Amino acid sequence: MTRTRQLAAIMFTDIAGYTALMGSDEQKAFELLNQNRQLHKPLIERYGGRWIKEMGDGVLASFPTVTDAVSCACALVQGCGKVNGLCLRIGIHLGEVVFEDGDVFGDGVNIASRLQALAPPGGIWVSEAVYQNVANKKDISTKLVGEETLRHVREPVRVYQVQPMRHKPKPTEPDAPRNEPPKAAPPKSIAVLPFVNMSNDPEQEYFSDGIAEEIINSLVHLKDLNVAGRTSSFQFKGKSTDLRELGLKLGVSTVLEGSVRKQGNRLRITAQLINVENGFHLWSEKYDRNMDDIFAIQDEIALAITEQLKVTLFGKDKELITKTYTQDAEAYELYLKGRFYISRRGGYTLIGLQNFKQAIALDPNYALAYAGYADAYLVCAAYGFFRGKDVMQEIRQAAETAIRLDSSLCEPYCSLGHYYPYFEWNWAESKRNFTKSLELNPRFAQAHSLYGLAYLAQVEGNFAEAERHGRIAVKLEPLSAIDHADLAWTLYYARKFEEALAFALTGVELDPYSFLSHRLAGLCYMALNRFEEAISTFKHLVKISNRHQQAVNGLIWAYCSNGDVEEANVLMDELKERAVTEYIGGSYVGLSAAHLGDLDTAFHYLEQACDDREPYIIQLNHSPSVPALLREDPRFQKLLDRIGFPK
């Protein structure tokens, strides 16, 4: 038995979010673990370190000097940017340790392990002994975190955060969101997690989700409170996530979580407000009420949050918090179902559409139900479930009715902002309504995202301003696959293909079934001449979308770009056969015909798309998906003139 005692720099690393990933996608978790191993081993060797052992998703290594350990840690953090989904926490301590039979023991190991556990995702936390050795290194910046009391360590440890000096990426590297340690969350900030459905009926999930969403909506207007967006908060649904990690990802200091049991007309709702830093409960309550009391319960929870977080209520804030949009509990349930289903996209949107319609039938004065009805029809038309000309009147009437009933709502103005460019080609009204929506609620991520994409990028070609709004949306909803995909689309129009791909792939990581994210990734691969990857991406999208027409058309474009014309023609024949029994959008098929070199057929379909008021037709003005052969044909400019884009 060989035992030696010596001074060494001990480094612990751990994959942030690995446990949750293992629970949701075991295969992906194992692949990530292997990529983590491939990143660590050569870097540890390069900096003169010793690989001690691997513990689950963690790695323990030792180094002869502190500089080597910290330099290796910085290289690891930077290397994470090249591995999709990999984000490390790292802790380093310098101390006397015992090496015995290939393992290492001692307080130095324990302290490094505790520092790693406390570090934020993407962060490197070191002890003061390490800091003293690297404080003057020009390629490394440090800042004091504070004193931490570590488990099984007698005295508090002074902790510092190390940040490697970053270099600008090469032109071929995507300028994507990086794994930089996030800023401290404001004290008055909250994420409302989806409530747990404790009912025997899993179909009641819409109700538990809906309660959380309504509490978010009542709080988001408060200027003195930062509220994490609904989509980002709901990313943690059903996952056992460390509260500290959740707080860092969402930039909040508190979390509201709860549960709902609904049986007939009886409700049992529990709610608790938790400090994410220490896990302490700031407030908790249990409600045993009837369904008719649901609005009062939501008001009480929202007001309790403002009281516990000492939120200042200005002007009509209290009125906004307790505002009830319907007194009909059944209509309210149908509204919650509608929102639940349209957030799932795809065919579920058709179910949501019917739920909103039923809610309106029960309460014709329910403004939010009309706004939801307009949004559902917009999404259905965008996905090709209906001809635009067949539903445009329904969309406009629903949104305008919502505004007539309650002009303080931001949602219907956003719906109209989205409606006018896609269906009426009315650019001025689009801009006016998007602007009004953002005036009413500057934190409405959907309005930022759609204003950037559907108007500024696709209509005006103002890509810089479009990107600014897209980035605001991502900041407001950092875990929303849809907002990442919309920003990717904007960057794609701006010909920033590497950046667009990075955001699209982040969207895929956030939601492996995100139709938009996969689609944008495929288009970006095509633009970058990575045709095999484009084909693979669109094949996968065709499969997971049940051969959605937009996915099939994307695969046709990818095949044509790669010279696989026979494969493309087989798919084109499929779409023509399907057009006998279902609506197939002319704008997509028109582009497919153009990619196949058949311009007469292409213009036939594109003119039909204009007649049908297909939403996608306005995207042709700036889209890189338009083949040069089509764009150079004189008929193409006539088509654009017919639409009447602003000069």
XYZ file of C-alpha atoms in Angstrom:
647
model
C 0.000 0.000 0.000
C 1.577 3.283 -1.194
C 0.709 6.408 0.796
C 2.149 9.891 0.245
C 1.211 13.242 1.769
C 1.711 16.389 -0.297
C 0.374 19.854 -1.178
C -1.847 19.721 -4.279
C -4.507 21.681 -6.106
C -7.671 19.569 -6.136
C -10.329 20.130 -8.812
C -13.868 18.768 -8.696
C -16.189 19.133 -11.719
C -19.840 18.207 -12.122
C -22.354 18.410 -15.003
C -25.109 20.905 -14.158
C -28.609 19.495 -14.676
C -27.374 15.944 -15.295
C -29.752 14.262 -12.843
C -32.791 15.872 -14.496
C -31.471 14.894 -17.945
C -31.001 11.294 -16.820
C -34.623 11.261 -15.688
C -35.957 12.615 -18.988
C -33.582 11.167 -21.619
C -31.257 8.419 -20.423
C -29.622 7.879 -23.828
C -28.794 11.574 -24.220
C -27.454 11.635 -20.653
C -25.033 8.790 -21.383
C -23.895 10.476 -24.607
C -23.266 13.710 -22.711
C -21.294 11.822 -20.056
C -19.058 10.331 -22.727
C -18.505 13.751 -24.347
C -17.671 15.166 -20.907
C -15.057 12.457 -20.438
C -13.563 13.179 -23.873
C -13.311 16.874 -22.986
C -11.708 16.326 -19.561
C -9.016 13.742 -20.171
C -6.858 15.555 -22.767
C -7.184 18.909 -20.961
C -6.215 17.464 -17.581
C -3.209 15.843 -19.251
C -2.308 19.049 -21.132
C -2.113 21.042 -17.886
C -0.023 18.435 -16.077
C -2.850 17.103 -13.951
C -3.727 13.625 -12.754
C -7.146 12.072 -13.469
C -8.064 10.541 -10.106
C -11.523 9.127 -10.706
C -15.012 9.657 -12.110
C -17.981 9.709 -9.703
C -21.258 9.584 -11.598
C -21.211 12.763 -13.653
C -18.388 14.264 -11.559
C -14.627 14.191 -12.135
C -11.890 14.462 -9.483
C -8.393 15.546 -10.571
C -5.234 16.869 -8.907
C -2.581 19.304 -10.156
C 0.943 20.142 -8.970
C 0.212 23.898 -9.124
C -2.816 26.130 -8.654
C -2.172 27.896 -11.963
C -2.379 24.587 -13.814
C -5.648 23.673 -12.077
C -7.311 27.028 -12.750
C -6.078 27.149 -16.346
C -7.503 23.672 -16.914
C -10.835 24.726 -15.342
C -11.012 27.777 -17.623
C -10.279 25.591 -20.657
C -13.040 23.181 -19.581
C -15.618 25.971 -19.264
C -14.679 27.325 -22.688
C -14.721 23.805 -24.155
C -18.310 23.329 -22.974
C -19.429 25.766 -25.663
C -18.534 23.170 -28.300
C -20.624 20.399 -26.682
C -24.387 20.840 -26.923
C -26.007 20.680 -23.478
C -22.764 20.506 -21.472
C -22.397 22.983 -18.613
C -20.033 22.384 -15.702
C -19.754 23.468 -12.087
C -16.155 23.497 -10.871
C -14.581 23.804 -7.420
C -10.820 24.102 -6.682
C -8.898 24.138 -3.385
C -5.213 24.067 -2.518
C -4.347 21.950 0.511
C -2.422 19.057 1.983
C -3.876 15.742 0.857
C -3.014 12.053 1.057
C -2.520 9.991 -2.106
C -3.081 6.290 -1.602
C -3.398 3.566 -4.268
C -4.535 5.950 -6.989
C -7.034 7.780 -4.781
C -6.809 11.014 -2.774
C -8.131 11.950 0.705
C -8.162 14.854 3.124
C -9.786 18.196 3.914
C -8.465 19.604 0.633
C -10.618 17.118 -1.271
C -13.668 17.809 0.897
C -13.435 21.610 0.448
C -13.040 21.352 -3.340
C -16.091 19.089 -3.439
C -18.212 21.548 -1.385
C -17.134 24.489 -3.550
C -18.160 22.606 -6.687
C -21.599 21.876 -5.226
C -22.153 25.581 -4.453
C -20.862 26.951 -7.778
C -23.454 28.145 -10.326
C -23.781 26.370 -13.703
C -20.814 27.461 -15.806
C -19.011 28.797 -12.726
C -15.582 28.144 -11.201
C -15.446 28.695 -7.419
C -12.123 28.587 -5.594
C -10.887 28.976 -2.034
C -8.782 31.905 -0.836
C -5.641 29.742 -1.020
C -6.244 29.332 -4.737
C -7.176 32.989 -5.200
C -3.873 34.179 -3.683
C -2.011 32.253 -6.385
C -3.975 33.459 -9.429
C -5.063 36.988 -8.453
C -2.338 38.608 -10.542
C -2.629 36.421 -13.640
C -3.546 38.650 -16.598
C -5.636 35.980 -18.379
C -7.778 35.271 -15.314
C -10.209 37.612 -13.570
C -11.566 36.941 -10.083
C -14.175 38.425 -7.807
C -15.136 37.815 -4.204
C -18.290 35.766 -3.629
C -18.168 35.919 0.173
C -17.700 33.629 3.126
C -19.404 30.245 2.976
C -19.912 27.742 5.764
C -19.114 24.369 4.250
C -20.416 21.082 5.604
C -17.848 19.216 7.748
C -15.446 22.195 7.533
C -14.787 23.856 10.899
C -14.145 27.459 9.821
C -15.997 29.517 7.157
C -14.185 29.558 3.793
C -13.659 32.744 1.824
C -14.829 31.973 -1.716
C -13.922 33.602 -5.043
C -15.294 33.205 -8.538
C -12.849 32.775 -11.406
C -13.750 34.053 -14.859
C -11.452 33.285 -17.802
C -10.799 36.188 -20.152
C -12.898 35.441 -23.212
C -11.742 35.999 -26.761
C -14.099 36.965 -29.572
C -15.279 33.901 -31.513
C -13.946 33.180 -34.946
C -16.341 34.096 -37.762
C -17.281 30.434 -38.227
C -18.228 29.929 -34.582
C -21.822 30.638 -33.472
C -22.245 33.634 -31.207
C -24.698 31.777 -28.999
C -25.721 32.135 -25.372
C -22.670 31.165 -23.321
C -22.258 29.293 -20.080
C -21.241 32.411 -18.165
C -22.114 32.571 -14.466
C -25.386 34.497 -14.210
C -25.776 37.676 -12.173
C -27.294 37.584 -8.697
C -31.080 37.539 -8.795
C -32.983 40.609 -7.598
C -34.475 40.111 -4.103
C -37.962 40.895 -5.435
C -38.139 38.195 -8.089
C -40.163 35.009 -8.471
C -40.788 31.982 -10.648
C -44.222 30.378 -10.421
C -43.860 26.677 -11.173
C -46.720 24.607 -12.627
C -48.742 23.207 -9.752
C -48.679 19.429 -9.313
C -51.861 17.638 -10.362
C -52.854 15.497 -7.364
C -56.217 14.473 -8.851
C -56.855 10.887 -9.855
C -57.574 12.073 -13.402
C -54.418 12.963 -15.401
C -56.655 14.952 -17.751
C -56.932 17.546 -14.953
C -53.358 18.620 -15.709
C -54.668 21.602 -17.664
C -56.221 22.909 -14.440
C -53.087 22.684 -12.277
C -51.024 24.304 -15.057
C -53.664 26.967 -15.560
C -53.688 28.089 -11.931
C -49.944 28.725 -12.042
C -50.287 30.564 -15.351
C -53.036 32.815 -14.000
C -50.954 33.705 -10.941
C -48.088 34.633 -13.288
C -50.437 36.812 -15.324
C -51.659 38.628 -12.209
C -48.096 39.361 -11.016
C -46.367 40.215 -14.282
C -47.823 43.754 -14.358
C -46.101 44.752 -11.103
C -43.204 47.129 -11.777
C -41.585 46.335 -8.415
C -41.440 42.568 -9.053
C -39.462 40.534 -11.603
C -41.530 37.533 -12.715
C -40.030 34.679 -14.716
C -41.950 33.968 -17.915
C -44.495 31.192 -18.070
C -42.677 29.144 -20.721
C -39.360 29.221 -18.855
C -40.927 28.341 -15.484
C -42.848 25.472 -17.057
C -39.590 23.955 -18.363
C -39.133 22.555 -14.859
C -42.462 20.739 -14.849
C -42.118 17.206 -13.511
C -38.375 17.579 -12.924
C -36.593 17.244 -9.622
C -34.333 20.281 -9.940
C -32.151 21.814 -7.260
C -33.758 25.104 -6.232
C -30.450 26.968 -6.341
C -29.890 25.829 -9.928
C -33.470 26.744 -10.834
C -33.034 30.205 -9.350
C -29.816 30.766 -11.283
C -31.298 29.629 -14.590
C -34.369 31.827 -14.230
C -32.678 34.721 -12.426
C -35.052 34.661 -9.439
C -34.640 34.608 -5.665
C -37.938 32.895 -4.794
C -40.113 30.128 -6.172
C -43.826 29.478 -5.743
C -44.802 25.838 -5.989
C -47.959 24.008 -5.073
C -50.413 21.233 -5.790
C -54.062 20.892 -6.794
C -56.578 18.153 -6.078
C -59.873 18.626 -7.913
C -62.764 16.250 -7.387
C -66.057 17.393 -8.804
C -66.753 20.830 -7.385
C -64.291 20.470 -4.496
C -60.750 21.863 -4.533
C -57.729 21.395 -2.329
C -54.889 23.723 -3.225
C -51.578 24.033 -1.409
C -49.016 26.733 -2.122
C -45.616 27.581 -0.677
C -43.186 30.411 -1.339
C -39.549 29.295 -1.035
C -36.226 31.122 -0.863
C -34.064 29.409 -3.504
C -30.797 30.265 -1.758
C -31.467 28.348 1.455
C -34.654 26.391 0.770
C -36.547 28.082 3.617
C -40.306 28.467 3.328
C -41.273 32.135 3.469
C -44.993 31.390 3.393
C -47.335 28.446 2.886
C -51.075 27.909 2.887
C -53.664 25.213 2.209
C -57.110 25.944 0.764
C -60.114 23.599 0.957
C -62.793 25.331 -1.076
C -65.432 24.927 -3.787
C -64.699 25.497 -7.476
C -66.537 28.822 -7.335
C -63.823 30.088 -4.960
C -60.959 29.512 -7.411
C -60.672 33.217 -8.280
C -60.497 34.261 -4.623
C -57.806 31.631 -3.938
C -55.628 32.915 -6.784
C -56.052 36.483 -5.517
C -55.048 35.469 -1.986
C -51.929 33.669 -3.209
C -50.845 36.587 -5.404
C -51.390 39.134 -2.617
C -49.524 36.934 -0.118
C -46.534 36.911 -2.483
C -46.478 40.709 -2.720
C -46.699 40.954 1.064
C -43.912 38.437 1.755
C -41.565 39.981 -0.832
C -42.451 43.508 0.322
C -43.489 44.496 -3.190
C -44.633 48.085 -3.506
C -48.065 48.318 -5.119
C -48.460 51.398 -7.296
C -51.727 52.984 -8.466
C -54.035 50.270 -9.750
C -51.652 47.368 -9.029
C -53.911 45.747 -6.445
C -56.855 46.053 -8.810
C -54.836 44.323 -11.552
C -53.779 41.517 -9.217
C -57.337 40.743 -8.137
C -58.961 41.381 -11.499
C -61.348 38.604 -12.559
C -62.122 38.223 -16.264
C -65.110 35.915 -15.830
C -67.373 34.798 -13.001
C -68.265 31.572 -14.808
C -66.132 28.762 -13.355
C -66.934 26.423 -16.251
C -65.938 29.022 -18.862
C -62.737 29.601 -16.885
C -61.924 25.876 -16.967
C -62.452 25.786 -20.723
C -60.179 28.807 -21.122
C -57.452 27.044 -19.128
C -57.855 23.967 -21.335
C -57.526 26.132 -24.439
C -54.266 27.725 -23.274
C -52.948 24.314 -22.226
C -53.527 22.804 -25.655
C -52.346 25.661 -27.896
C -49.074 25.801 -25.944
C -48.473 22.232 -27.148
C -48.775 23.342 -30.789
C -49.412 20.874 -33.625
C -52.817 19.180 -33.767
C -53.475 20.065 -30.132
C -54.117 23.634 -31.283
C -57.358 22.469 -32.906
C -58.544 21.159 -29.524
C -57.617 24.465 -27.892
C -59.576 26.327 -30.554
C -62.747 24.434 -29.631
C -62.162 25.019 -25.902
C -62.002 28.788 -26.427
C -65.120 28.662 -28.589
C -67.022 26.841 -25.837
C -65.775 29.296 -23.196
C -67.074 32.209 -25.273
C -70.454 30.468 -25.666
C -70.766 30.233 -21.869
C -69.570 33.802 -21.230
C -69.851 36.107 -24.274
C -68.087 38.868 -22.281
C -64.941 36.845 -21.537
C -62.235 39.023 -23.150
C -59.323 36.647 -22.558
C -61.210 33.774 -24.203
C -61.614 35.879 -27.373
C -57.869 36.653 -27.325
C -57.115 32.944 -26.970
C -59.516 32.140 -29.810
C -57.699 34.587 -32.094
C -54.292 33.138 -31.166
C -55.466 29.573 -31.763
C -56.701 30.421 -35.264
C -53.443 32.282 -36.007
C -51.357 29.262 -35.038
C -53.632 26.875 -36.964
C -53.325 28.985 -40.120
C -49.543 29.292 -39.710
C -49.248 25.500 -39.500
C -51.445 25.027 -42.571
C -54.532 23.566 -40.925
C -56.732 26.203 -42.630
C -56.552 28.526 -45.601
C -55.796 32.011 -44.396
C -58.704 33.547 -46.299
C -61.131 31.129 -44.596
C -60.227 32.183 -41.047
C -58.946 35.760 -41.273
C -62.316 37.317 -40.491
C -62.705 35.092 -37.398
C -59.253 36.088 -36.132
C -59.781 39.814 -36.557
C -63.279 39.798 -35.040
C -62.131 37.788 -32.016
C -59.161 40.066 -31.298
C -61.203 43.242 -31.789
C -63.965 41.892 -29.523
C -61.384 41.197 -26.805
C -60.169 44.810 -27.045
C -63.710 46.180 -26.997
C -64.416 44.192 -23.827
C -61.108 45.079 -22.143
C -58.730 47.509 -23.809
C -56.116 47.017 -21.038
C -55.173 43.534 -22.302
C -51.873 43.301 -24.206
C -52.659 39.910 -25.780
C -55.271 40.887 -28.424
C -53.153 43.810 -29.648
C -50.301 41.351 -30.177
C -52.721 39.045 -32.023
C -53.682 41.891 -34.364
C -50.027 42.842 -34.818
C -49.451 39.268 -35.974
C -52.666 39.160 -38.038
C -52.314 42.294 -40.189
C -49.052 41.451 -42.040
C -49.961 37.794 -42.567
C -53.534 38.160 -43.792
C -54.303 41.758 -44.840
C -50.752 42.879 -45.782
C -51.498 46.003 -43.751
C -48.075 47.004 -42.470
C -49.041 50.205 -40.640
C -51.752 48.496 -38.560
C -49.368 45.665 -37.714
C -46.762 48.051 -36.331
C -49.362 50.113 -34.456
C -50.831 47.076 -32.697
C -47.475 45.517 -31.778
C -46.388 48.876 -30.354
C -49.612 49.148 -28.337
C -49.171 45.621 -26.956
C -45.651 46.435 -25.756
C -46.787 49.743 -24.258
C -49.365 47.870 -22.171
C -46.879 45.180 -21.113
C -43.178 45.727 -21.915
C -42.424 42.268 -20.446
C -44.692 40.401 -22.864
C -42.114 38.128 -24.509
C -44.477 36.948 -27.245
C -44.999 40.518 -28.482
C -41.243 41.183 -28.616
C -40.623 37.918 -30.441
C -43.400 38.323 -33.019
C -42.816 42.041 -33.574
C -39.176 41.264 -34.320
C -39.873 38.358 -36.648
C -43.285 38.890 -38.266
C -42.934 42.616 -38.857
C -39.411 44.037 -38.502
C -37.584 41.124 -40.160
C -40.102 39.746 -42.642
C -41.714 43.026 -43.716
C -39.249 45.879 -43.187
C -36.032 43.884 -43.387
C -34.844 45.823 -40.324
C -32.800 42.922 -39.030
C -30.838 44.797 -36.352
C -33.991 46.021 -34.603
C -35.680 42.656 -35.136
C -32.743 40.910 -33.482
C -32.880 43.348 -30.554
C -36.513 42.463 -29.860
C -35.794 38.757 -30.329
C -33.021 38.902 -27.772
C -35.318 40.728 -25.327
C -37.822 37.895 -25.721
C -35.127 35.283 -25.015
C -33.981 37.261 -21.971
C -37.564 37.381 -20.678
C -38.098 33.675 -21.472
C -34.610 32.130 -21.302
C -35.941 28.569 -21.424
C -38.509 28.996 -24.219
C -37.816 26.880 -27.306
C -40.283 28.972 -29.328
C -38.563 32.268 -28.513
C -35.163 30.761 -29.342
C -36.559 29.483 -32.652
C -38.092 32.866 -33.499
C -34.762 34.588 -32.830
C -33.021 31.922 -34.918
C -35.443 32.688 -37.747
C -34.675 36.416 -37.523
C -30.927 35.721 -37.626
C -31.488 33.370 -40.558
C -33.146 36.188 -42.522
C -30.197 38.431 -41.610
C -27.876 35.778 -43.126
C -26.227 35.167 -39.743
C -26.455 31.433 -40.286
C -23.981 30.261 -37.638
C -25.678 32.308 -34.919
C -29.113 31.232 -36.133
C -28.063 27.580 -35.982
C -26.783 27.988 -32.430
C -30.122 29.404 -31.228
C -32.080 26.768 -33.146
C -30.047 23.977 -31.536
C -30.575 25.560 -28.113
C -34.301 25.409 -28.862
C -33.961 21.693 -29.651
C -32.156 21.154 -26.345
C -34.953 22.960 -24.494
C -37.650 20.990 -26.302
C -36.619 17.921 -28.356
C -40.020 18.054 -30.096
C -39.879 21.745 -31.018
C -41.069 21.836 -34.640
C -39.797 25.354 -35.275
C -36.370 24.689 -33.755
C -35.763 21.565 -35.826
C -37.018 23.302 -38.944
C -34.731 26.298 -38.467
C -31.777 24.025 -37.754
C -32.412 22.232 -41.050
C -32.623 25.507 -42.975
C -29.399 26.763 -41.374
C -27.554 23.571 -42.265
C -28.685 24.079 -45.874
C -27.499 27.700 -45.894
C -24.111 26.555 -44.560
C -23.860 23.866 -47.287
C -23.997 21.138 -44.640
C -26.478 19.198 -46.732
C -26.201 15.769 -45.102
C -26.976 17.324 -41.720
C -29.879 19.237 -43.263
C -31.321 16.032 -44.727
C -30.900 14.190 -41.438
C -32.586 17.017 -39.522
C -35.580 17.239 -41.857
C -35.954 13.431 -41.930
C -36.184 13.498 -38.146
C -38.700 16.350 -38.276
C -40.844 14.488 -40.827
C -40.923 11.542 -38.442
C -41.728 13.366 -35.193
C -44.321 15.634 -36.887
C -46.231 12.766 -38.511
C -45.159 13.942 -41.974
C -46.317 17.531 -41.563
C -46.413 19.236 -44.962
C -43.898 21.930 -43.942
C -41.417 19.281 -42.795
C -41.837 17.314 -46.037
C -41.236 20.463 -48.102
C -38.119 21.240 -46.061
C -36.791 17.766 -46.840
C -37.474 18.366 -50.564
C -35.382 21.554 -50.433
C -32.563 19.739 -48.620
C -32.579 16.873 -51.150
C -32.485 19.336 -54.061
C -29.596 21.259 -52.493
C -27.681 17.982 -52.263
C -28.542 16.916 -55.817
C -30.917 14.105 -54.725
C -33.613 15.049 -57.248
C -35.195 11.570 -57.410
C -35.839 11.547 -53.666
C -37.264 15.069 -53.900
C -39.654 14.097 -56.698
C -40.980 11.157 -54.685
C -41.894 13.546 -51.862
C -43.377 16.058 -54.311
C -45.666 13.311 -55.646
C -46.700 12.517 -52.074
C -47.771 16.125 -51.485
C -49.760 16.216 -54.736
C -51.619 13.051 -53.702
C -52.314 14.436 -50.244
C -53.665 17.662 -51.754
C -56.677 15.670 -53.018
C -57.914 15.071 -49.456
C -56.237 17.776 -47.343
C -55.147 21.387 -47.630
C -51.537 21.681 -48.792
C -50.135 25.220 -48.705
C -49.127 26.644 -52.056
C -46.242 28.769 -50.777
C -44.235 25.781 -49.551
C -45.032 23.585 -52.557
C -44.252 26.533 -54.815
C -40.762 26.818 -53.339
C -40.338 23.051 -53.681
C -41.207 23.294 -57.385
C -38.687 26.124 -57.723
C -35.972 24.035 -56.061
C -36.780 21.329 -58.623
C -36.345 23.906 -61.411
C -40.023 23.967 -62.470
C -40.694 27.725 -62.366
C -44.078 27.669 -64.141
C -45.446 25.287 -61.522
C -43.748 27.300 -58.789
C -45.474 30.544 -59.785
C -48.823 28.751 -60.164
C -48.626 27.640 -56.525
C -47.289 30.966 -55.275
C -50.104 32.919 -56.931
C -52.552 30.482 -55.349
C -50.899 31.102 -51.961
C -51.499 34.836 -52.436
C -55.142 34.168 -53.274
C -55.449 31.992 -50.149
C -53.691 34.597 -47.969
C -51.202 32.034 -46.668
C -49.104 33.502 -43.834
C -45.826 32.157 -45.254
C -46.132 34.054 -48.533
C -44.895 37.355 -47.026
C -41.679 35.667 -45.912
C -40.494 35.288 -49.505
C -39.293 38.898 -49.624
C -36.198 38.300 -47.476
C -36.007 34.516 -47.070
C -32.735 32.748 -47.984
C -34.903 29.686 -48.781
C -35.907 31.281 -52.114
C -33.730 29.769 -54.890
C -31.793 32.287 -56.984
C -33.465 30.914 -60.133
C -36.872 31.942 -58.752
C -35.786 35.302 -57.349
C -34.177 36.324 -60.681
C -37.338 35.581 -62.689
C -39.272 38.816 -63.546
C -42.473 37.176 -62.308
C -41.057 37.084 -58.784
C -40.881 40.880 -58.521
C -44.440 41.097 -59.835
C -45.471 38.725 -57.046
C -43.804 40.963 -54.446
C -45.460 44.017 -56.015
C -48.833 42.313 -55.678
C -48.246 41.874 -51.950
C -47.149 45.508 -51.761
C -44.206 45.507 -49.377
C -43.194 48.941 -48.042
C -40.371 50.495 -50.046
